Amino acid sequence: MHGDLPGSPTTWQAIRDVMMRRIRTRAYTPGSLIPNEAELAAEFGCARATVNRALQDLAASGFLDRRRKAGTRVMEAPRRKATLDIPLIRNEVEARGQDYEYRPLLREIAPPPGPVAARLHLSGGETMLHVQSLHLADGAPHMFEDRWIVVDTVPAITGADLTRLSPNEWLVRESPYTHGTMEFQAVAAGAAAGPLACAPTAPVLSILRITWMHEAAITHVQEYFTPAFRLGLEL
Amino acid sequence: MHGDLPGSPTTWQAIRDVMMRRIRTRAYTPGSLIPNEAELAAEFGCARATVNRALQDLAASGFLDRRRKAGTRVMEAPRRKATLDIPLIRNEVEARGQDYEYRPLLREIAPPPGPVAARLHLSGGETMLHVQSLHLADGAPHMFEDRWIVVDTVPAITGADLTRLSPNEWLVRESPYTHGTMEFQAVAAGAAAGPLACAPTAPVLSILRITWMHEAAITHVQEYFTPAFRLGLEL
DNA sequence: GAAAATAATATGTCTGCACATAATATTCCT
DNA sequence: AGGAATATTATGTGCAGACATATTATTTTC
């Protein structure tokens, strides 16, 4: 069982990688107990704290399940988590080497429509900033966004210049959020067909995103991507 | 600047949470340097290693940028990464309190079509297992999957009983993967319309997933969800 | 004045030790 | 036998000290 570390430096990352390999290759099978920290420390020739750091990392990534006294076991269904970073549209477009352009289409103060108010836990009488805008890549429509912002939560938004900076970029910079939700679905382009220059029946990927500052809703955005768009991510 | 910890226990998580709050509330502004580890250790009245553990966690989460000698600064655009766990369809359905059912539709040995071969870096002459199946929730169609499996990479699959266990569940149990990719897009139901019992023009969410064992492709799956489906996740 | 050598600094990490905490195993008592 | 008290065990976390490493700042050299 020895021979995995050829006398190499015993950093906690190195130990994590060896353990990861053992999990992947099923040297440790799903559901089984792995040796305890003291034994592993002896095997790797390092301090127990170093093993502990490595195993904590794997547990945080969902590959191990650790419980005091019960020991450490390999997770049955290694809940593969895809980490999908949510880049600013600008960065996403520019990362592909394309030119980014932002075009504001509408800006008004209005009360929220029923579904928006409901999702944000509002009564419906609040003052909200309603913004529609189009994001372009190399001059072609890329994404149309329909956004509602709760003015009470982010008062400074009313004074923001949203002609050059997109509301999302402004919010990211000026208004941190504590949590939020996202929903992906496929819809017919419908009202977004005009700005996206596609057929109203064309299937488009739509993302609904809602963010919160503690119990106060910040914003509600529905994004409609151009029909050809594919959202890719690594596992 | 003191008074954040009322003499409470100084665990690294507590320190992380205090620092997180300072970032969120802009006590530390984006782009700015925060005090170094020694200073923070003095402030919190703990060892430097404890502060280090806390800051490493925040850096791993993307809130801080740390560099030797340069110090630690708050990330300009806290790249929020949504972690989307990829549950087995069975678990996803059952988590909603619905009955899960799996129905195999097709099973054949065939060479891969061009696009599949290209994405898996195959020549096109390989033996592959082609499987189509339908996943149902409470008796209604939920997802249709069209899967190609590289027999050379997973020889045992040819002997697997896929009439009761879905190929995905079999693969998760028997064949670990090293990495993979996912792509989301909106498409017209098309050929999936039959199994999903919807119009061929209905917009459906489609996920393309490819997994690898080192350089060898394992499987290529195209999943088509029922039109009403929304994929939700937390930020 | 430009390039090279040197110093200073902040983070990265390991070690050995101590004690805390949670969960299980064992013993003891009635 | 049943239940409560106690011991045992594996992980969780803290501490102080030491050295490694990357990067920037400073000084020296030609």
Coordinates of C-alpha atoms (C1' of nucleotides) in Angstrom, one line a residue:
Chain A
M1 CA 0.0 0.0 0.0
H2 CA 3.1 2.2 0.3
G3 CA 5.0 3.8 -2.6
D4 CA 2.5 6.5 -3.5
L5 CA 4.8 9.3 -2.4
P6 CA 8.3 8.8 -3.7
G7 CA 9.8 10.8 -0.9
S8 CA 8.3 13.9 -2.3
P9 CA 7.5 17.1 -0.4
T10 CA 4.5 16.4 2.0
T11 CA 2.3 19.4 1.4
W12 CA -1.3 19.1 2.3
Q13 CA -2.2 19.6 -1.4
A14 CA 0.1 16.7 -2.4
I15 CA -1.7 14.5 0.2
R16 CA -5.1 15.7 -1.0
D17 CA -4.1 14.8 -4.6
V18 CA -2.9 11.3 -3.6
M19 CA -6.1 10.7 -1.7
M20 CA -8.2 12.1 -4.6
R21 CA -6.5 9.7 -6.9
R22 CA -7.2 6.8 -4.6
I23 CA -10.9 7.7 -4.5
R24 CA -11.1 8.1 -8.3
T25 CA -9.3 4.8 -8.9
R26 CA -11.4 3.1 -6.3
A27 CA -8.5 2.1 -4.1
Y28 CA -10.9 3.5 -1.5
T29 CA -14.4 2.3 -2.6
P30 CA -17.5 4.4 -2.1
G31 CA -19.0 4.0 1.3
S32 CA -15.9 2.5 2.8
L33 CA -14.0 3.8 5.8
I34 CA -10.5 5.1 5.0
P35 CA -7.6 4.9 7.5
N36 CA -7.8 7.5 10.2
E37 CA -5.7 10.6 10.4
A38 CA -3.0 9.2 12.6
E39 CA -2.5 6.2 10.3
L40 CA -2.3 8.3 7.2
A41 CA 0.1 10.7 8.9
A42 CA 2.3 7.7 9.6
E43 CA 2.0 6.5 6.0
F44 CA 2.9 9.8 4.5
G45 CA 5.4 10.6 7.2
C46 CA 3.9 13.9 8.2
A47 CA 2.0 15.5 11.0
R48 CA -1.6 14.7 11.6
A49 CA -2.5 18.3 11.1
T50 CA -1.3 18.1 7.5
V51 CA -3.5 15.1 6.8
N52 CA -6.3 16.8 8.5
R53 CA -6.0 19.8 6.2
A54 CA -6.0 17.6 3.1
L55 CA -9.0 15.6 4.2
Q56 CA -11.0 18.7 5.2
D57 CA -10.5 20.0 1.7
L58 CA -11.8 16.8 0.2
A59 CA -14.7 16.8 2.5
A60 CA -15.5 20.4 1.6
S61 CA -15.5 19.3 -2.1
G62 CA -18.0 16.6 -1.3
F63 CA -15.8 13.5 -1.8
L64 CA -15.5 12.5 1.8
D65 CA -17.9 12.4 4.7
R66 CA -16.2 12.9 8.0
R67 CA -17.7 12.5 11.4
R68 CA -16.1 12.5 14.8
K69 CA -15.5 9.1 16.2
A70 CA -17.2 7.5 13.3
G71 CA -14.2 8.2 11.0
T72 CA -13.9 9.3 7.4
R73 CA -15.7 7.5 4.6
V74 CA -15.9 7.9 0.8
M75 CA -19.1 9.5 -0.3
E76 CA -21.5 7.0 -2.0
A77 CA -22.6 9.4 -4.7
P78 CA -19.7 11.8 -5.2
R79 CA -22.0 14.8 -5.7
R80 CA -20.3 16.2 -8.7
K81 CA -20.7 19.9 -8.5
A82 CA -20.2 22.0 -11.5
T83 CA -19.0 25.4 -10.5
L84 CA -20.4 27.8 -12.9
D85 CA -18.9 31.2 -12.6
I86 CA -21.3 34.0 -13.4
P87 CA -19.2 36.5 -15.3
L88 CA -20.2 39.9 -16.3
I89 CA -21.6 39.8 -19.8
R90 CA -18.8 42.2 -20.8
N91 CA -16.1 39.8 -19.6
E92 CA -17.7 36.8 -21.1
V93 CA -17.9 38.4 -24.5
E94 CA -14.5 39.9 -24.3
A95 CA -13.0 36.6 -23.2
R96 CA -14.1 35.2 -26.6
G97 CA -12.2 38.0 -28.3
Q98 CA -15.4 39.8 -29.4
D99 CA -16.3 43.4 -29.1
Y100 CA -18.7 44.2 -26.3
E101 CA -21.4 46.8 -26.6
Y102 CA -24.2 47.8 -24.2
R103 CA -27.4 49.5 -25.4
P104 CA -30.0 50.8 -23.0
L105 CA -33.5 50.5 -24.4
L106 CA -35.8 51.6 -21.6
R107 CA -35.7 53.2 -18.2
E108 CA -38.7 54.0 -16.1
I109 CA -40.0 54.2 -12.6
A110 CA -42.9 51.9 -12.1
P111 CA -44.6 49.6 -9.7
P112 CA -43.7 45.9 -10.1
P113 CA -45.9 43.6 -12.0
G114 CA -47.6 40.9 -10.0
P115 CA -45.2 38.0 -10.6
V116 CA -42.2 40.1 -9.9
A117 CA -43.6 41.5 -6.7
A118 CA -44.5 38.0 -5.6
R119 CA -41.1 36.6 -6.2
L120 CA -39.4 39.5 -4.4
H121 CA -41.9 39.3 -1.5
L122 CA -43.2 42.8 -2.2
S123 CA -46.7 44.2 -1.7
G124 CA -46.7 45.6 -5.2
G125 CA -46.9 49.3 -4.3
E126 CA -43.2 49.9 -4.1
T127 CA -41.3 52.2 -6.3
M128 CA -39.1 50.3 -8.7
L129 CA -36.7 51.1 -11.4
H130 CA -37.4 49.2 -14.6
V131 CA -34.7 48.8 -17.1
Q132 CA -34.4 47.0 -20.4
S133 CA -31.2 46.7 -22.3
L134 CA -29.4 44.8 -25.0
H135 CA -25.9 43.4 -24.8
L136 CA -24.1 42.9 -28.1
A137 CA -21.1 40.9 -29.2
D138 CA -19.3 42.0 -32.3
G139 CA -22.3 44.2 -33.2
A140 CA -24.8 41.2 -33.1
P141 CA -27.4 40.9 -30.4
H142 CA -26.2 38.5 -27.6
M143 CA -28.6 39.0 -24.7
F144 CA -31.6 41.0 -23.8
E145 CA -32.3 41.8 -20.2
D146 CA -35.4 42.9 -18.5
R147 CA -34.6 44.1 -15.0
W148 CA -36.5 45.4 -12.0
I149 CA -34.6 47.1 -9.1
V150 CA -36.0 47.8 -5.7
V151 CA -35.3 51.4 -5.1
D152 CA -35.7 51.2 -1.3
T153 CA -32.9 48.7 -1.1
V154 CA -30.6 50.5 -3.5
P155 CA -31.5 54.2 -3.4
A156 CA -28.3 55.2 -5.1
I157 CA -29.5 53.5 -8.3
T158 CA -31.8 56.4 -9.2
G159 CA -28.8 58.7 -9.5
A160 CA -26.6 56.2 -11.5
D161 CA -25.7 56.9 -15.1
L162 CA -26.9 53.8 -16.8
T163 CA -26.3 55.0 -20.3
R164 CA -22.8 53.7 -20.5
L165 CA -22.5 51.2 -17.6
S166 CA -25.0 48.4 -17.5
P167 CA -27.1 48.1 -14.4
N168 CA -25.5 44.8 -13.6
E169 CA -22.1 46.2 -13.6
W170 CA -23.3 49.1 -11.5
L171 CA -24.9 46.7 -9.0
V172 CA -21.9 44.4 -8.8
R173 CA -19.7 47.4 -8.0
E174 CA -22.0 49.3 -5.6
S175 CA -24.3 46.8 -4.1
P176 CA -23.1 43.6 -2.6
Y177 CA -25.7 40.9 -2.0
T178 CA -26.0 38.2 0.6
H179 CA -27.6 35.5 -1.4
G180 CA -29.7 34.8 -4.5
T181 CA -31.3 32.3 -6.8
M182 CA -31.0 31.5 -10.5
E183 CA -33.3 29.5 -12.8
F184 CA -32.6 28.3 -16.2
Q185 CA -35.3 27.5 -18.7
A186 CA -36.0 27.3 -22.4
V187 CA -38.7 29.7 -23.7
A188 CA -39.9 31.0 -26.9
A189 CA -38.2 34.4 -27.6
G190 CA -41.6 36.2 -27.6
A191 CA -41.2 39.8 -26.6
A192 CA -37.4 39.5 -26.7
A193 CA -37.5 38.6 -30.4
G194 CA -37.4 42.2 -31.5
P195 CA -34.2 43.2 -29.7
L196 CA -32.6 39.8 -30.4
A197 CA -33.5 39.9 -34.0
C198 CA -34.9 36.4 -34.1
A199 CA -38.3 34.8 -34.7
P200 CA -40.7 35.1 -31.8
T201 CA -41.0 31.4 -31.7
A202 CA -37.3 30.7 -31.6
P203 CA -36.2 28.7 -28.6
V204 CA -33.9 30.8 -26.4
L205 CA -32.2 30.2 -23.1
S206 CA -33.5 32.3 -20.4
I207 CA -32.0 32.9 -16.9
L208 CA -34.0 34.4 -14.1
R209 CA -31.9 35.8 -11.3
I210 CA -32.9 37.3 -8.0
T211 CA -30.5 38.7 -5.5
W212 CA -31.1 39.8 -1.9
M213 CA -29.4 41.8 0.8
H214 CA -30.5 39.8 3.9
E215 CA -34.3 40.0 3.8
A216 CA -34.5 42.9 1.3
A217 CA -34.8 42.1 -2.4
I218 CA -32.3 43.9 -4.6
T219 CA -33.1 43.0 -8.1
H220 CA -35.0 40.7 -10.4
V221 CA -33.6 40.1 -13.8
Q222 CA -34.8 38.0 -16.7
E223 CA -32.1 37.4 -19.3
Y224 CA -32.8 36.1 -22.8
F225 CA -29.9 34.9 -24.8
T226 CA -29.6 34.7 -28.5
P227 CA -30.8 31.3 -29.9
A228 CA -27.4 30.1 -30.9
F229 CA -26.0 30.7 -27.4
R230 CA -24.7 27.7 -25.4
L231 CA -23.7 28.1 -21.8
G232 CA -20.7 25.9 -21.2
L233 CA -19.1 24.8 -17.9
E234 CA -16.5 22.4 -16.6
L235 CA -17.0 19.5 -14.2
Chain B
M1 CA -12.0 49.5 14.5
H2 CA -12.2 47.0 17.4
G3 CA -15.3 45.6 18.9
D4 CA -16.2 43.1 16.3
L5 CA -15.5 40.1 18.4
P6 CA -17.0 40.5 21.9
G7 CA -14.4 38.2 23.4
S8 CA -16.0 35.3 21.7
P9 CA -14.3 32.0 20.8
T10 CA -11.7 32.6 18.1
T11 CA -12.3 29.8 15.7
W12 CA -11.1 30.3 12.2
Q13 CA -14.7 30.1 11.0
A14 CA -15.6 33.0 13.3
I15 CA -12.8 35.1 11.9
R16 CA -13.8 34.2 8.4
D17 CA -17.4 35.3 9.1
V18 CA -16.3 38.6 10.6
M19 CA -14.0 39.2 7.6
M20 CA -16.8 38.2 5.2
R21 CA -19.1 40.7 6.9
R22 CA -16.5 43.5 6.6
I23 CA -16.2 42.7 2.9
R24 CA -20.0 42.7 2.4
T25 CA -20.5 45.9 4.3
R26 CA -17.6 47.5 2.5
A27 CA -15.6 48.1 5.6
Y28 CA -12.9 46.8 3.3
T29 CA -13.6 48.2 -0.1
P30 CA -13.1 46.2 -3.3
G31 CA -9.5 46.5 -4.6
S32 CA -8.1 47.7 -1.3
L33 CA -5.5 46.0 0.8
I34 CA -6.6 44.5 4.1
P35 CA -4.4 44.4 7.2
N36 CA -1.8 41.6 7.1
E37 CA -2.1 38.4 8.9
A38 CA 0.0 39.5 11.9
E39 CA -2.0 42.6 12.4
L40 CA -5.3 40.7 12.2
A41 CA -4.0 38.1 14.6
A42 CA -3.2 40.8 17.0
E43 CA -6.7 42.4 16.6
F44 CA -8.5 39.1 17.1
G45 CA -6.1 38.0 19.8
C46 CA -5.3 34.7 18.1
A47 CA -2.4 33.0 16.3
R48 CA -1.5 34.0 12.8
A49 CA -2.2 30.4 11.6
T50 CA -5.8 30.9 12.6
V51 CA -6.1 34.1 10.6
N52 CA -4.4 32.4 7.7
R53 CA -6.9 29.5 7.7
A54 CA -9.8 32.0 7.6
L55 CA -8.3 34.1 4.8
Q56 CA -7.4 31.0 2.7
D57 CA -11.0 30.0 2.9
L58 CA -12.2 33.4 1.7
A59 CA -9.6 33.4 -1.1
A60 CA -10.8 29.9 -2.2
S61 CA -14.3 31.3 -2.4
G62 CA -13.1 34.1 -4.6
F63 CA -13.6 37.0 -2.2
L64 CA -9.9 37.8 -1.6
D65 CA -6.9 37.8 -3.7
R66 CA -3.7 36.9 -1.9
R67 CA -0.2 37.2 -3.0
R68 CA 3.0 36.8 -1.2
K69 CA 4.6 40.0 -0.2
A70 CA 1.9 41.9 -2.1
G71 CA -0.6 41.3 0.7
T72 CA -4.2 40.5 0.6
R73 CA -6.8 42.5 -1.2
V74 CA -10.5 42.4 -1.7
M75 CA -11.5 41.2 -5.2
E76 CA -12.8 43.9 -7.4
A77 CA -15.6 41.8 -9.0
P78 CA -16.4 39.1 -6.5
R79 CA -16.8 36.5 -9.1
R80 CA -19.8 34.8 -7.7
K81 CA -19.7 31.2 -8.6
A82 CA -22.9 29.2 -8.4
T83 CA -22.3 25.7 -7.4
L84 CA -24.7 23.6 -9.3
D85 CA -24.8 20.0 -8.0
I86 CA -25.6 17.5 -10.6
P87 CA -27.9 15.0 -9.0
L88 CA -29.0 11.8 -10.4
I89 CA -32.4 12.3 -12.1
R90 CA -33.8 9.8 -9.7
N91 CA -32.8 11.8 -6.6
E92 CA -33.9 15.1 -8.2
V93 CA -37.3 13.7 -8.9
E94 CA -37.7 12.0 -5.5
A95 CA -36.5 15.1 -3.7
R96 CA -39.6 16.8 -5.0
G97 CA -41.7 14.1 -3.5
Q98 CA -42.6 12.6 -6.9
D99 CA -42.5 9.0 -8.1
Y100 CA -39.5 8.3 -10.3
E101 CA -39.7 5.9 -13.2
Y102 CA -37.2 4.9 -15.8
R103 CA -38.1 3.5 -19.2
P104 CA -35.4 2.2 -21.7
L105 CA -36.4 2.9 -25.3
L106 CA -33.5 1.8 -27.4
R107 CA -30.3 -0.1 -27.0
E108 CA -28.0 -0.9 -29.9
I109 CA -24.3 -1.3 -30.8
A110 CA -23.4 1.1 -33.5
P111 CA -20.6 3.4 -34.7
P112 CA -20.8 7.0 -33.5
P113 CA -22.4 9.6 -35.8
G114 CA -19.9 12.3 -37.0
P115 CA -20.6 15.1 -34.4
V116 CA -20.5 12.6 -31.5
A117 CA -17.2 11.1 -32.7
A118 CA -15.7 14.6 -33.2
R119 CA -16.6 15.8 -29.7
L120 CA -15.2 12.6 -28.2
H121 CA -12.0 12.7 -30.3
L122 CA -12.8 9.4 -31.9
S123 CA -12.1 8.3 -35.5
G124 CA -15.7 7.1 -36.0
G125 CA -14.9 3.4 -36.4
E126 CA -15.2 2.6 -32.7
T127 CA -17.8 0.3 -31.2
M128 CA -20.2 2.2 -29.2
L129 CA -23.3 1.5 -27.1
H130 CA -26.2 3.7 -28.0
V131 CA -29.0 4.0 -25.5
Q132 CA -32.1 6.2 -25.5
S133 CA -34.3 6.3 -22.4
L134 CA -37.1 8.3 -20.8
H135 CA -37.2 9.4 -17.2
L136 CA -40.6 10.1 -15.7
A137 CA -41.9 11.9 -12.7
D138 CA -45.3 10.9 -11.3
G139 CA -45.9 9.1 -14.6
A140 CA -45.3 12.2 -16.8
P141 CA -42.3 12.5 -19.1
H142 CA -39.6 14.5 -17.4
M143 CA -36.4 14.0 -19.4
F144 CA -35.4 12.2 -22.6
E145 CA -31.8 11.1 -22.9
D146 CA -29.8 10.1 -25.9
R147 CA -26.6 8.6 -24.8
W148 CA -23.5 7.1 -26.5
I149 CA -21.0 5.1 -24.4
V150 CA -17.4 4.3 -25.5
V151 CA -17.2 0.5 -25.1
D152 CA -13.4 0.5 -25.2
T153 CA -13.3 2.8 -22.1
V154 CA -16.1 1.0 -20.2
P155 CA -16.1 -2.6 -21.4
A156 CA -18.3 -3.8 -18.5
I157 CA -21.2 -1.7 -19.8
T158 CA -22.1 -4.3 -22.5
G159 CA -22.9 -6.8 -19.8
A160 CA -24.8 -4.4 -17.6
D161 CA -28.6 -4.8 -17.1
L162 CA -29.9 -1.5 -18.2
T163 CA -33.6 -2.4 -18.1
R164 CA -34.0 -1.4 -14.5
L165 CA -31.0 0.8 -13.8
S166 CA -30.4 3.8 -15.9
P167 CA -27.1 4.0 -17.7
N168 CA -26.2 7.1 -15.7
E169 CA -26.7 5.4 -12.4
W170 CA -24.7 2.5 -13.6
L171 CA -21.9 4.7 -14.8
V172 CA -21.9 6.8 -11.6
R173 CA -21.5 3.6 -9.6
E174 CA -19.1 1.7 -11.7
S175 CA -17.1 4.2 -13.7
P176 CA -15.5 7.3 -12.1
Y177 CA -14.5 10.1 -14.4
T178 CA -11.6 12.5 -14.2
H179 CA -13.3 15.5 -15.8
G180 CA -16.0 16.6 -18.2
T181 CA -17.9 19.4 -19.7
M182 CA -21.5 20.5 -19.8
E183 CA -23.4 22.8 -22.2
F184 CA -26.8 24.3 -21.7
Q185 CA -28.9 25.4 -24.6
A186 CA -32.5 25.9 -25.6
V187 CA -33.6 23.9 -28.6
A188 CA -36.9 22.9 -30.3
A189 CA -38.0 19.5 -29.0
G190 CA -37.7 18.0 -32.4
A191 CA -37.0 14.2 -32.2
A192 CA -37.5 14.3 -28.5
A193 CA -41.1 15.5 -28.9
G194 CA -42.4 12.0 -29.2
P195 CA -41.1 10.6 -25.9
L196 CA -41.7 14.0 -24.1
A197 CA -45.2 14.2 -25.4
C198 CA -44.9 17.8 -26.5
A199 CA -45.0 19.7 -29.8
P200 CA -41.9 19.3 -31.9
T201 CA -41.5 23.1 -31.9
A202 CA -41.8 23.4 -28.2
P203 CA -38.7 25.1 -26.6
V204 CA -36.9 22.6 -24.3
L205 CA -33.9 22.9 -22.1
S206 CA -31.1 20.6 -23.4
I207 CA -27.9 19.6 -21.6
L208 CA -25.0 18.1 -23.4
R209 CA -22.6 16.3 -21.1
I210 CA -19.4 14.6 -21.9
T211 CA -17.2 12.8 -19.4
W212 CA -13.6 11.5 -19.6
M213 CA -11.3 9.1 -17.9
H214 CA -8.0 11.0 -18.5
E215 CA -7.7 11.1 -22.3
A216 CA -10.3 8.4 -23.0
A217 CA -13.9 9.6 -23.5
I218 CA -16.5 7.7 -21.5
T219 CA -19.8 9.0 -22.6
H220 CA -21.7 11.6 -24.6
V221 CA -25.2 12.4 -23.4
Q222 CA -27.8 14.8 -24.7
E223 CA -30.6 15.4 -22.3
Y224 CA -33.9 17.0 -23.3
F225 CA -36.1 18.2 -20.4
T226 CA -39.8 18.6 -20.6
P227 CA -40.9 22.2 -21.6
A228 CA -42.1 23.2 -18.2
F229 CA -38.8 22.3 -16.5
R230 CA -36.7 24.9 -14.8
L231 CA -33.3 24.2 -13.4
G232 CA -32.8 26.2 -10.2
L233 CA -29.8 26.9 -8.2
E234 CA -28.6 29.0 -5.3
L235 CA -25.9 31.6 -5.3
Chain C
dG1 C1' 21.8 55.8 -15.2
dA2 C1' 20.8 50.9 -16.0
dA3 C1' 21.5 46.3 -14.5
dA4 C1' 22.5 43.1 -10.9
dA5 C1' 22.8 41.7 -6.2
dT6 C1' 20.6 42.0 -1.7
dA7 C1' 17.3 43.0 1.8
dA8 C1' 12.8 43.1 3.5
dT9 C1' 8.1 41.6 3.8
dA10 C1' 3.7 38.9 3.5
dT11 C1' 2.0 34.8 2.7
dG12 C1' 2.4 29.4 2.6
dT13 C1' 3.0 25.6 5.2
dC14 C1' 4.9 22.0 8.5
dT15 C1' 5.6 20.3 13.1
dG16 C1' 4.4 18.9 17.7
dC17 C1' 1.6 19.5 21.2
dA18 C1' -2.8 20.4 23.8
dC19 C1' -7.4 20.3 24.6
dA20 C1' -12.4 20.3 22.8
dT21 C1' -16.2 17.8 20.9
dA22 C1' -19.0 14.3 19.1
dA23 C1' -20.2 9.6 18.7
dT24 C1' -19.7 5.0 19.9
dA25 C1' -18.4 1.2 23.1
dT26 C1' -18.2 -0.6 27.5
dT27 C1' -19.1 -1.0 32.3
dC28 C1' -21.9 -0.7 36.2
dC29 C1' -26.0 -0.6 38.8
dT30 C1' -30.6 -1.8 40.0
Chain D
dA1 C1' -32.3 -7.4 31.1
dG2 C1' -32.5 -2.5 30.8
dG3 C1' -30.8 1.9 31.4
dA4 C1' -27.5 5.2 33.0
dA5 C1' -22.8 6.5 33.8
dT6 C1' -18.2 6.2 32.0
dA7 C1' -14.4 5.3 29.0
dT8 C1' -12.6 5.4 24.4
dT9 C1' -11.8 7.0 19.9
dA10 C1' -11.5 10.0 15.7
dT11 C1' -12.0 14.3 14.2
dG12 C1' -11.9 19.7 15.1
dT13 C1' -9.2 23.2 16.2
dG14 C1' -6.0 26.1 18.6
dC15 C1' -1.0 27.6 19.6
dA16 C1' 3.9 28.9 19.0
dG17 C1' 7.7 28.5 16.4
dA18 C1' 10.3 27.6 12.3
dC19 C1' 11.5 27.8 7.7
dA20 C1' 10.1 28.2 2.6
dT21 C1' 8.8 31.1 -1.2
dA22 C1' 7.3 34.7 -4.0
dT23 C1' 7.5 39.5 -4.7
dT24 C1' 8.7 44.0 -4.0
dA25 C1' 12.0 47.6 -2.4
dT26 C1' 16.6 49.0 -1.9
dT27 C1' 21.3 49.2 -2.5
dT28 C1' 25.4 48.2 -4.9
dT29 C1' 28.1 47.9 -9.0
dC30 C1' 29.9 48.9 -13.5

